[in-house]
Tab-separated table of C-alpha atoms in Angstrom:
chain	number	residue	atom	x	y	z
A	25	MET	CA	167.574	139.605	93.171
A	26	ARG	CA	169.810	136.791	94.340
A	27	SER	CA	170.169	133.835	91.973
A	28	PHE	CA	169.481	130.329	93.200
A	29	ARG	CA	172.619	128.328	93.990
A	30	LEU	CA	172.922	124.657	94.786
A	31	PRO	CA	174.505	123.733	98.136
A	32	GLY	CA	178.229	123.059	98.112
A	33	PRO	CA	179.522	119.515	97.502
A	34	ARG	CA	180.140	119.004	101.240
A	35	SER	CA	176.830	120.390	102.474
A	36	ALA	CA	174.739	118.211	104.790
A	37	SER	CA	171.776	119.185	102.623
A	38	TRP	CA	172.925	116.629	100.059
A	39	VAL	CA	172.814	113.888	102.685
A	40	LEU	CA	169.189	114.693	103.434
A	41	ALA	CA	168.365	115.027	99.720
A	42	GLU	CA	170.013	111.697	98.945
A	43	ASN	CA	168.193	109.752	101.587
A	44	LEU	CA	164.876	111.502	101.117
A	45	GLY	CA	165.125	110.766	97.392
A	46	SER	CA	166.042	107.173	98.142
A	47	ALA	CA	163.041	106.804	100.439
A	48	VAL	CA	160.587	108.342	97.975
A	49	PHE	CA	161.770	106.548	94.847
A	50	SER	CA	162.319	103.205	96.606
A	51	LEU	CA	158.816	103.340	98.048
A	52	PHE	CA	157.118	104.360	94.818
A	53	SER	CA	159.174	101.927	92.750
A	54	MET	CA	158.075	99.090	95.009
A	55	LEU	CA	154.441	100.175	95.059
A	56	LEU	CA	154.056	101.059	91.375
A	57	ILE	CA	155.946	98.074	89.996
A	58	GLY	CA	154.245	95.756	92.513
A	59	ARG	CA	150.845	97.039	91.536
A	60	ALA	CA	151.665	96.607	87.837
A	61	ILE	CA	152.804	92.972	88.100
A	62	GLY	CA	150.618	91.734	91.009
A	63	PRO	CA	151.403	89.948	94.307
A	64	GLU	CA	152.435	86.547	92.882
A	65	ALA	CA	154.932	87.918	90.340
A	66	ALA	CA	156.217	90.350	92.970
A	67	GLY	CA	156.763	87.418	95.327
A	68	VAL	CA	158.892	85.626	92.719
A	69	GLY	CA	160.938	88.739	91.990
A	70	THR	CA	161.339	89.426	95.697
A	71	VAL	CA	163.089	86.107	96.319
A	72	ALA	CA	165.636	86.732	93.543
A	73	ILE	CA	166.259	90.348	94.558
A	74	ALA	CA	166.669	89.299	98.194
A	75	ALA	CA	169.387	86.811	97.242
A	76	PHE	CA	171.147	89.454	95.131
A	77	LEU	CA	171.034	92.108	97.840
A	78	LEU	CA	172.301	89.693	100.462
A	79	LEU	CA	175.446	89.035	98.425
A	80	ASP	CA	175.678	92.688	97.396
A	81	VAL	CA	175.979	93.717	101.035
A	82	LEU	CA	178.954	91.367	101.421
A	83	THR	CA	180.968	92.933	98.599
A	84	GLY	CA	179.628	96.482	98.497
A	85	SER	CA	180.415	97.125	102.177
A	86	LEU	CA	183.619	95.104	102.403
A	87	PHE	CA	186.052	97.933	103.216
A	88	SER	CA	183.895	101.065	103.056
A	89	ASP	CA	183.717	101.816	106.802
A	90	ALA	CA	187.387	100.937	107.343
A	91	LEU	CA	188.357	103.402	104.595
A	92	VAL	CA	186.523	106.133	106.503
A	93	GLN	CA	187.836	105.189	109.950
A	94	HIS	CA	191.553	104.520	109.276
A	95	PRO	CA	193.499	107.449	110.765
A	96	ALA	CA	196.428	107.252	108.286
A	97	LEU	CA	194.850	106.196	105.005
A	98	ALA	CA	197.177	106.078	101.987
A	99	ALA	CA	196.734	105.342	98.286
A	100	ARG	CA	197.853	101.744	98.758
A	101	HIS	CA	194.970	101.172	101.187
A	102	ALA	CA	192.410	102.657	98.790
A	103	ARG	CA	193.628	100.770	95.723
A	104	SER	CA	194.004	97.439	97.498
A	105	ALA	CA	190.608	97.683	99.158
A	106	THR	CA	188.890	98.489	95.846
A	107	THR	CA	190.657	95.659	94.022
A	108	ALA	CA	189.818	93.144	96.753
A	109	ALA	CA	186.180	94.245	96.705
A	110	VAL	CA	185.879	93.804	92.931
A	111	LEU	CA	187.436	90.337	93.131
A	112	ALA	CA	184.953	89.442	95.848
A	113	GLY	CA	182.171	90.778	93.618
A	114	LEU	CA	183.222	88.463	90.801
A	115	GLY	CA	183.113	85.522	93.210
A	116	THR	CA	179.710	86.363	94.631
A	117	GLY	CA	178.327	86.951	91.126
A	118	LEU	CA	179.317	83.417	90.189
A	119	ALA	CA	177.869	82.122	93.467
A	120	LEU	CA	174.513	83.798	92.776
A	121	ALA	CA	174.315	82.178	89.349
A	122	LEU	CA	175.044	78.768	90.881
A	123	ILE	CA	172.579	78.991	93.775
A	124	GLY	CA	169.762	80.237	91.561
A	125	PRO	CA	168.547	76.719	90.675
A	126	LEU	CA	168.668	75.735	94.359
A	127	LEU	CA	166.519	78.716	95.305
A	128	ALA	CA	164.105	77.879	92.498
A	129	ALA	CA	163.775	74.301	93.702
A	130	GLY	CA	163.460	75.230	97.377
A	131	THR	CA	160.786	77.851	96.825
A	132	GLY	CA	158.948	76.128	93.990
A	133	MET	CA	159.443	79.198	91.758
A	134	PRO	CA	161.250	78.125	88.542
A	135	GLN	CA	161.792	81.671	87.262
A	136	VAL	CA	164.038	82.489	90.216
A	137	ALA	CA	166.955	80.620	88.601
A	138	TRP	CA	166.909	82.825	85.483
A	139	LEU	CA	166.402	85.994	87.498
A	140	ALA	CA	169.426	85.176	89.659
A	141	LEU	CA	171.526	84.482	86.558
A	142	ALA	CA	170.665	87.920	85.169
A	143	LEU	CA	171.527	89.673	88.454
A	144	GLY	CA	174.929	87.993	88.964
A	145	PRO	CA	176.997	90.271	86.640
A	146	LEU	CA	175.914	93.335	88.631
A	147	LEU	CA	177.799	92.304	91.772
A	148	PRO	CA	181.383	93.287	90.719
A	149	LEU	CA	180.085	96.673	89.520
A	150	SER	CA	178.355	97.247	92.841
A	151	ALA	CA	181.484	96.142	94.721
A	152	PHE	CA	183.565	98.822	92.991
A	153	SER	CA	180.928	101.450	93.743
A	154	GLY	CA	180.794	100.420	97.401
A	155	ALA	CA	184.537	100.770	97.998
A	156	ALA	CA	184.653	104.034	96.070
A	157	SER	CA	181.742	105.357	98.132
A	158	GLY	CA	183.764	104.852	101.301
A	159	LEU	CA	186.501	107.067	99.855
A	160	LEU	CA	183.962	109.660	98.762
A	161	LEU	CA	182.439	109.697	102.244
A	162	ARG	CA	185.862	110.143	103.827
A	163	GLU	CA	186.340	113.185	101.604
A	164	LEU	CA	182.790	114.361	102.474
A	165	ARG	CA	181.767	114.487	98.815
A	166	PHE	CA	178.093	114.334	99.691
A	167	ARG	CA	176.891	115.781	96.379
A	168	LEU	CA	178.272	112.965	94.234
A	169	LEU	CA	176.986	110.397	96.716
A	170	ALA	CA	173.543	111.977	96.437
A	171	LEU	CA	173.550	112.015	92.633
A	172	ARG	CA	173.786	108.215	92.589
A	173	VAL	CA	170.277	108.170	94.043
A	174	LEU	CA	168.776	111.310	92.541
A	175	VAL	CA	169.721	110.189	89.025
A	176	GLY	CA	169.778	106.396	89.277
A	177	LEU	CA	166.527	105.637	91.062
A	178	PRO	CA	164.208	107.647	88.781
A	179	LEU	CA	165.766	105.902	85.770
A	180	ALA	CA	165.341	102.543	87.503
A	181	LEU	CA	161.663	103.223	88.161
A	182	VAL	CA	161.048	104.096	84.499
A	183	ALA	CA	162.851	100.950	83.345
A	184	GLY	CA	160.878	98.744	85.721
A	185	LEU	CA	157.547	100.190	84.667
A	186	LEU	CA	158.375	99.802	80.977
A	187	VAL	CA	159.220	96.128	81.449
A	188	ALA	CA	156.109	95.616	83.572
A	189	ARG	CA	153.953	97.211	80.886
A	190	GLU	CA	155.234	94.650	78.392
A	191	GLY	CA	153.928	91.874	80.646
A	192	HIS	CA	157.263	90.412	81.794
A	193	GLY	CA	156.218	90.071	85.456
A	194	PRO	CA	159.136	89.681	87.893
A	195	TRP	CA	161.636	90.767	85.243
A	196	ALA	CA	160.443	94.319	85.885
A	197	MET	CA	162.086	94.185	89.332
A	198	VAL	CA	165.316	92.895	87.786
A	199	ALA	CA	165.308	95.659	85.165
A	200	ALA	CA	164.989	98.302	87.872
A	201	GLN	CA	167.930	96.797	89.778
A	202	VAL	CA	170.098	96.647	86.653
A	203	VAL	CA	169.543	100.326	85.887
A	204	ALA	CA	170.078	101.451	89.496
A	205	THR	CA	173.345	99.525	89.898
A	206	GLY	CA	174.654	100.469	86.449
A	207	THR	CA	173.940	104.169	86.905
A	208	THR	CA	175.734	104.261	90.267
A	209	PHE	CA	178.792	102.549	88.775
A	210	LEU	CA	178.981	104.950	85.831
A	211	LEU	CA	178.597	108.066	87.986
A	212	VAL	CA	181.318	107.023	90.425
A	213	LEU	CA	183.640	105.949	87.604
A	214	ALA	CA	183.115	109.142	85.601
A	215	PHE	CA	183.105	111.785	88.359
A	216	GLY	CA	184.824	110.147	91.347
A	217	ARG	CA	188.354	111.399	90.476
A	218	LEU	CA	189.735	108.823	92.896
A	219	ARG	CA	192.825	107.846	90.868
A	220	LEU	CA	192.232	104.186	91.534
A	221	ARG	CA	194.060	101.442	89.683
A	222	PRO	CA	194.272	97.678	90.303
A	223	ALA	CA	196.659	96.812	93.147
A	224	LEU	CA	196.703	94.217	95.899
A	225	ASP	CA	198.890	95.061	98.883
A	226	LEU	CA	198.202	92.419	101.515
A	227	GLY	CA	199.888	94.521	104.180
A	228	ALA	CA	197.508	97.391	103.509
A	229	LEU	CA	194.525	95.044	103.715
A	230	ARG	CA	195.786	93.671	107.054
A	231	GLU	CA	195.935	97.231	108.409
A	232	LEU	CA	192.320	97.803	107.401
A	233	TRP	CA	191.064	94.430	108.604
A	234	PRO	CA	190.731	95.124	112.389
A	235	VAL	CA	187.782	97.379	111.514
A	236	ALA	CA	186.812	95.917	108.139
A	237	GLY	CA	186.558	92.307	109.326
A	238	PRO	CA	184.143	92.663	112.231
A	239	GLN	CA	182.278	95.506	110.554
A	240	ILE	CA	181.622	93.682	107.293
A	241	ALA	CA	180.431	90.687	109.279
A	242	ALA	CA	178.125	92.985	111.233
A	243	VAL	CA	176.870	94.805	108.144
A	244	VAL	CA	176.288	91.582	106.232
A	245	VAL	CA	174.226	90.144	109.062
A	246	MET	CA	172.431	93.384	109.917
A	247	VAL	CA	171.545	94.403	106.374
A	248	GLY	CA	171.264	90.848	105.195
A	249	LYS	CA	169.130	89.731	108.110
A	250	TYR	CA	165.970	90.766	106.335
A	251	ARG	CA	166.980	88.974	103.151
A	252	ILE	CA	167.721	85.811	105.129
A	253	PHE	CA	164.418	86.214	106.958
A	254	LEU	CA	162.664	86.701	103.628
A	255	LEU	CA	164.262	83.610	102.122
A	256	ALA	CA	163.274	81.594	105.197
A	257	LEU	CA	159.779	83.025	104.952
A	258	GLY	CA	159.514	81.803	101.364
A	259	LEU	CA	159.990	78.259	102.624
A	260	VAL	CA	157.057	78.340	105.074
A	261	VAL	CA	154.357	80.587	103.552
A	262	THR	CA	152.739	81.152	100.166
A	263	GLU	CA	154.063	83.503	97.466
A	264	ALA	CA	151.228	85.953	98.149
A	265	THR	CA	152.033	86.093	101.888
A	266	VAL	CA	155.707	86.689	101.069
A	267	ALA	CA	154.751	89.616	98.837
A	268	LEU	CA	152.244	91.090	101.311
A	269	SER	CA	154.738	90.871	104.195
A	270	HIS	CA	157.645	92.107	102.104
A	271	PHE	CA	155.746	95.150	100.904
A	272	ALA	CA	154.883	96.037	104.502
A	273	PHE	CA	158.511	95.888	105.598
A	274	ARG	CA	159.789	97.638	102.477
A	275	MET	CA	157.204	100.388	102.821
A	276	LEU	CA	158.437	101.038	106.356
A	277	ASP	CA	162.098	100.648	105.453
A	278	ALA	CA	161.800	103.002	102.474
A	279	VAL	CA	160.706	105.725	104.909
A	280	LEU	CA	162.968	104.939	107.878
A	281	ALA	CA	166.059	104.352	105.748
A	282	THR	CA	166.104	108.126	105.243
A	283	VAL	CA	166.860	108.498	108.932
A	284	TRP	CA	169.309	105.647	109.374
A	285	GLN	CA	171.344	106.490	106.304
A	286	SER	CA	171.325	110.263	106.822
A	287	VAL	CA	172.466	110.052	110.431
A	288	SER	CA	175.061	107.392	109.613
A	289	ARG	CA	176.408	109.459	106.719
A	290	LEU	CA	176.844	112.451	109.048
A	291	SER	CA	177.969	110.607	112.164
A	292	LEU	CA	180.574	108.138	110.888
A	293	PRO	CA	183.158	110.674	109.645
A	294	ARG	CA	182.397	113.051	112.528
A	295	LEU	CA	182.752	110.447	115.275
A	296	CYS	CA	185.839	108.931	113.646
A	297	ARG	CA	187.515	112.348	113.715
A	298	LEU	CA	186.839	112.580	117.460
A	299	GLN	CA	187.814	109.001	118.336
A	300	HIS	CA	190.667	110.146	120.627
A	301	ASP	CA	188.692	112.905	122.403
A	302	ARG	CA	186.027	111.198	124.532
A	303	PRO	CA	184.311	114.328	125.934
A	304	ALA	CA	183.936	115.789	122.439
A	305	LEU	CA	182.896	112.371	121.140
A	306	ALA	CA	180.122	112.146	123.738
A	307	GLU	CA	178.900	115.654	122.918
A	308	ALA	CA	178.791	114.890	119.192
A	309	TYR	CA	177.008	111.599	119.829
A	310	GLY	CA	174.364	113.330	121.931
A	311	GLU	CA	173.707	115.867	119.181
A	312	LEU	CA	173.373	113.104	116.586
A	313	ALA	CA	171.076	111.075	118.862
A	314	GLU	CA	168.865	114.143	119.186
A	315	LEU	CA	168.724	114.482	115.388
A	316	GLN	CA	168.011	110.780	114.856
A	317	ALA	CA	165.113	110.833	117.310
A	318	LEU	CA	163.665	113.993	115.748
A	319	MET	CA	163.706	112.360	112.326
A	320	GLY	CA	162.915	108.753	113.173
A	321	LEU	CA	160.230	108.808	115.850
A	322	PRO	CA	157.603	110.803	113.909
A	323	LEU	CA	158.199	108.800	110.732
A	324	ALA	CA	157.941	105.382	112.399
A	325	VAL	CA	154.831	106.294	114.375
A	326	GLY	CA	153.348	108.150	111.409
A	327	VAL	CA	153.675	105.168	109.073
A	328	ALA	CA	152.147	102.890	111.699
A	329	LEU	CA	149.139	105.174	112.165
A	330	THR	CA	148.480	105.899	108.490
A	331	ALA	CA	149.367	102.492	106.994
A	332	PRO	CA	145.761	101.402	106.229
A	333	ASP	CA	144.993	104.532	104.227
A	334	LEU	CA	148.415	104.535	102.573
A	335	VAL	CA	148.127	100.927	101.411
A	336	HIS	CA	144.524	101.300	100.258
A	337	ALA	CA	145.292	104.461	98.290
A	338	LEU	CA	148.501	103.295	96.604
A	339	LEU	CA	148.096	99.534	96.256
A	340	GLY	CA	144.390	98.843	96.438
A	341	PRO	CA	142.127	96.859	98.792
A	342	GLU	CA	143.602	93.471	97.810
A	343	TRP	CA	146.798	94.468	99.677
A	344	ALA	CA	144.942	95.283	102.927
A	345	GLU	CA	146.888	92.741	105.014
A	346	THR	CA	150.061	94.667	104.209
A	347	ALA	CA	148.761	97.524	106.361
A	348	ASP	CA	148.312	95.285	109.415
A	349	ALA	CA	151.932	94.164	109.178
A	350	ALA	CA	153.208	97.711	108.639
A	351	ARG	CA	151.424	98.996	111.748
A	352	ILE	CA	153.016	96.370	113.966
A	353	ALA	CA	156.499	96.793	112.505
A	354	GLY	CA	156.311	100.595	112.587
A	355	LEU	CA	155.385	100.877	116.251
A	356	ALA	CA	158.126	98.430	117.223
A	357	ALA	CA	160.736	100.204	115.076
A	358	ALA	CA	160.141	103.502	116.906
A	359	LEU	CA	162.044	102.170	119.938
A	360	GLY	CA	165.218	101.909	117.854
A	361	PHE	CA	165.445	105.703	117.552
A	362	LEU	CA	165.882	106.354	121.264
A	363	HIS	CA	169.565	105.497	121.736
A	364	GLY	CA	171.385	107.083	118.765
A	365	ASP	CA	173.660	105.643	116.090
A	366	HIS	CA	175.421	102.954	118.088
A	367	SER	CA	176.938	101.346	114.975
A	368	SER	CA	178.978	104.415	113.972
A	369	LEU	CA	180.093	104.912	117.571
A	370	PHE	CA	181.439	101.369	117.871
A	371	VAL	CA	183.289	101.719	114.546
A	372	ALA	CA	184.805	105.049	115.617
A	373	VAL	CA	186.178	103.676	118.891
A	374	GLY	CA	187.535	100.522	117.232
A	375	LYS	CA	184.985	98.119	118.723
A	376	ALA	CA	183.274	96.961	115.549
A	377	ARG	CA	182.905	93.461	116.997
A	378	ARG	CA	180.025	94.765	119.073
A	379	ASN	CA	178.180	95.536	115.864
A	380	PHE	CA	178.709	91.959	114.744
A	381	TYR	CA	177.310	90.505	117.960
A	382	THR	CA	174.370	92.911	117.820
A	383	SER	CA	173.674	91.877	114.246
A	384	LEU	CA	173.724	88.197	115.151
A	385	ALA	CA	171.161	88.823	117.854
A	386	ALA	CA	168.993	90.873	115.477
A	387	LEU	CA	169.052	87.996	113.000
A	388	GLY	CA	168.624	85.117	115.436
A	389	VAL	CA	165.672	86.506	117.395
A	390	PRO	CA	163.222	86.885	114.454
A	391	LEU	CA	164.342	83.623	112.838
A	392	LEU	CA	163.721	81.794	116.103
A	393	ALA	CA	160.316	83.456	116.397
A	394	LEU	CA	159.514	82.452	112.813
A	395	LEU	CA	160.486	78.862	113.538
A	396	VAL	CA	158.473	78.666	116.751
A	397	VAL	CA	155.365	80.598	115.714
A	398	ARG	CA	155.255	79.610	112.015
A	399	PRO	CA	152.877	82.482	111.158
A	400	ALA	CA	150.335	82.176	108.355
A	401	THR	CA	149.401	85.849	107.949
A	402	PRO	CA	151.380	89.048	107.300
A	403	ALA	CA	150.459	90.325	110.781
A	404	GLY	CA	151.923	87.178	112.331
A	405	VAL	CA	155.062	87.577	110.232
A	406	ALA	CA	155.384	91.198	111.430
A	407	LEU	CA	155.116	90.105	115.066
A	408	ALA	CA	157.930	87.607	114.564
A	409	TRP	CA	160.062	90.277	112.908
A	410	ALA	CA	159.321	92.974	115.490
A	411	ILE	CA	160.509	91.037	118.550
A	412	GLN	CA	164.097	92.210	117.928
A	413	SER	CA	162.943	95.837	118.206
A	414	LEU	CA	161.656	95.163	121.710
A	415	VAL	CA	164.647	93.195	122.993
A	416	LEU	CA	167.755	94.947	121.632
A	417	PRO	CA	167.308	98.745	122.218
A	418	PRO	CA	167.684	98.609	126.039
A	419	VAL	CA	170.883	96.574	125.720
A	420	LEU	CA	172.321	98.892	123.077
A	421	ALA	CA	171.472	101.990	125.117
A	422	TRP	CA	173.355	100.510	128.083
A	423	LEU	CA	176.437	99.773	125.933
A	424	VAL	CA	176.424	103.274	124.443
A	425	LEU	CA	176.144	104.997	127.808
A	426	ARG	CA	178.886	102.830	129.256
A	427	GLU	CA	181.190	103.708	126.340
A	428	LEU	CA	180.476	107.440	126.645
A	429	ARG	CA	180.480	107.439	130.456
A	430	ARG	CA	177.122	109.164	130.558
A	431	SER	CA	173.913	108.513	132.515
A	432	PRO	CA	170.529	107.362	131.207
A	433	LEU	CA	169.146	110.774	132.173
A	434	TRP	CA	171.676	112.435	129.839
A	435	LEU	CA	170.401	110.372	126.898
A	436	ALA	CA	166.763	110.858	127.921
A	437	ARG	CA	167.203	114.639	127.811
A	438	ARG	CA	168.563	114.361	124.271
A	439	VAL	CA	165.578	112.435	122.902
A	440	ALA	CA	162.866	114.038	125.054
A	441	PRO	CA	161.957	116.816	122.573
A	442	ALA	CA	161.320	114.264	119.826
A	443	ALA	CA	159.359	111.941	122.117
A	444	ALA	CA	157.089	114.725	123.397
A	445	ALA	CA	156.408	116.153	119.941
A	446	THR	CA	155.740	112.685	118.497
A	447	GLY	CA	153.213	111.931	121.224
A	448	ALA	CA	151.303	115.113	120.430
A	449	MET	CA	151.514	114.319	116.716
A	450	ALA	CA	149.978	110.890	117.282
A	451	VAL	CA	147.018	112.422	119.111
A	452	ALA	CA	146.428	114.850	116.234
A	453	VAL	CA	146.563	112.084	113.614
A	454	LEU	CA	144.118	109.883	115.536
A	455	LEU	CA	141.696	112.785	115.958
A	456	VAL	CA	141.674	113.310	112.197
A	457	GLN	CA	141.331	109.620	111.363
A	458	GLN	CA	138.721	108.576	113.894
A	459	GLY	CA	136.875	111.807	114.542
A	460	LEU	CA	136.913	114.714	112.160
A	461	MET	CA	137.377	112.789	108.912
A	462	ALA	CA	136.431	109.209	109.724
A	463	ASP	CA	134.030	108.988	106.761
A	464	MET	CA	136.385	110.360	104.111
A	465	LEU	CA	138.015	108.354	101.322
A	466	PRO	CA	141.461	106.882	102.178
A	467	LEU	CA	143.611	109.266	100.132
A	468	PRO	CA	142.094	112.561	101.392
A	469	ARG	CA	142.118	111.208	104.954
A	470	LEU	CA	145.759	110.206	104.545
A	471	LEU	CA	146.745	113.660	103.326
A	472	ALA	CA	144.742	115.368	106.061
A	473	ALA	CA	146.275	113.179	108.783
A	474	ALA	CA	149.788	113.805	107.472
A	475	ALA	CA	149.204	117.553	107.345
A	476	ALA	CA	147.761	117.617	110.870
A	477	GLY	CA	150.636	115.543	112.224
A	478	ALA	CA	153.263	117.793	110.640
A	479	ALA	CA	151.454	120.943	111.808
A	480	VAL	CA	151.624	119.698	115.399
A	481	PHE	CA	155.050	118.030	115.416
A	482	LEU	CA	157.195	120.733	113.813
A	483	PRO	CA	156.355	123.703	116.063
A	484	LEU	CA	156.299	121.590	119.231
A	485	ALA	CA	159.692	120.068	118.410
A	486	PHE	CA	161.102	123.538	117.695
A	487	LEU	CA	159.829	124.822	121.037
A	488	ALA	CA	161.082	121.735	122.896
A	489	LEU	CA	164.558	122.307	121.423
A	490	GLY	CA	164.618	125.807	122.881
A	491	ARG	CA	163.687	127.508	119.598
A	492	ARG	CA	166.778	126.358	117.755
A	493	TRP	CA	167.792	124.004	114.965
A	494	PRO	CA	169.336	120.642	115.963
A	495	HIS	CA	173.008	121.161	116.774
A	496	ALA	CA	173.982	118.217	114.539
A	497	LEU	CA	172.839	120.208	111.484
A	498	ARG	CA	174.266	123.519	112.653
A	499	ARG	CA	177.809	122.357	113.247
A	500	GLY	CA	180.355	121.803	110.516
A	501	THR	CA	180.840	118.346	109.096
A	502	ALA	CA	184.593	118.177	109.101
A	503	GLY	CA	185.931	114.695	108.775
A	504	PRO	CA	189.154	112.709	108.311
A	505	VAL	CA	191.771	113.844	105.872
A	506	PRO	CA	191.474	112.292	102.388
A	507	ALA	CA	193.916	109.641	101.256
A	508	GLU	CA	197.139	110.896	99.667
């Protein structure tokens, strides 16, 4: 009898495990802690966490993509990038402590100032982890990257629930963030074996900056766009509406982040390795677009269809408006899985500025909609947020195809199996919800709909692929050579 063995440290299985674990624990942490402290306390904690995460993106992603992409990375690049990131983390930590009182005054939530002060010291730790993660990704050390999530997030959930049980309200969300960030830092420091020491070579930083500069600007705006939107939302709606809307978006993001992060983790080193071979680059991109559609389309549509039962079962009837927002956002988000991982492609070919311009558009469109519409309900907030998902995908698909010198039909063939199987899945889910089991309780109906959807999607997708696994999972994941 063969003994069970874990996948190797470079196996793509760890990428899927990491992001699936992140999705599950992020979703349940949000739902369980939110249910324990209630919508108003969750709204207060959400504002502070949003400010922290916005600054965390700035420092945690400062040089990570450039460290993966640089074709001749040396130790001086790695050490200088890590040192610069930590220094930036110290600066943003101080900035968060100083802007806390301003956020408290602007939102009318006095506790936000103290929450921000407690979160500030985490930023330099997260900055170190972010730079080190770029080096780990370059070396394809997927197992250690996965352990940050598989160990840290369960501990964070326990910490948050313990603080919530003691009646400390929004501090439960802060406790969870402290444990998650601290665990990641300790794991990378203890097991990274990166031989990093403080150094600041300005020449090395200048060599990284052509990718790092535009890409960090793009990442800050793209990842931070929701935090900015959330902060703006706190200025125009009530705390309860902020919490209801936030939980809808986070519920969707916790599921879809599995796709975005998994595909990005696989595609960035692979596409960077092929940056000087355009035919091979196009072939790899097509395989990754096929994988992204197979993973993303059924999840986005599935969340949209099952959101009412999911929210009722996990949060309770008082959160019902969250489901309306999640349905709108989920259906709109599905369009973003039809053109592949454009961000990794633009980094690989040295055109990271396109990611910056795309991010600006993705931020400006929903903020403009929020300003014009000034919604009063979570559904209205979701409509304002979802406009970007209708406007940007056609433009991005055109840019990708132009870069790869491929036709729209070529891309359509890549995503067709996922689109066809998702359509059939949606029919099966609706039949269960509105026909066969319309009178059931929310949780059994949710489980039945999910089972029916999976039973239809998986075999149809397999047949549509020609009875094979996606090529992106079958091929090796060789990447750039590690730094010397």
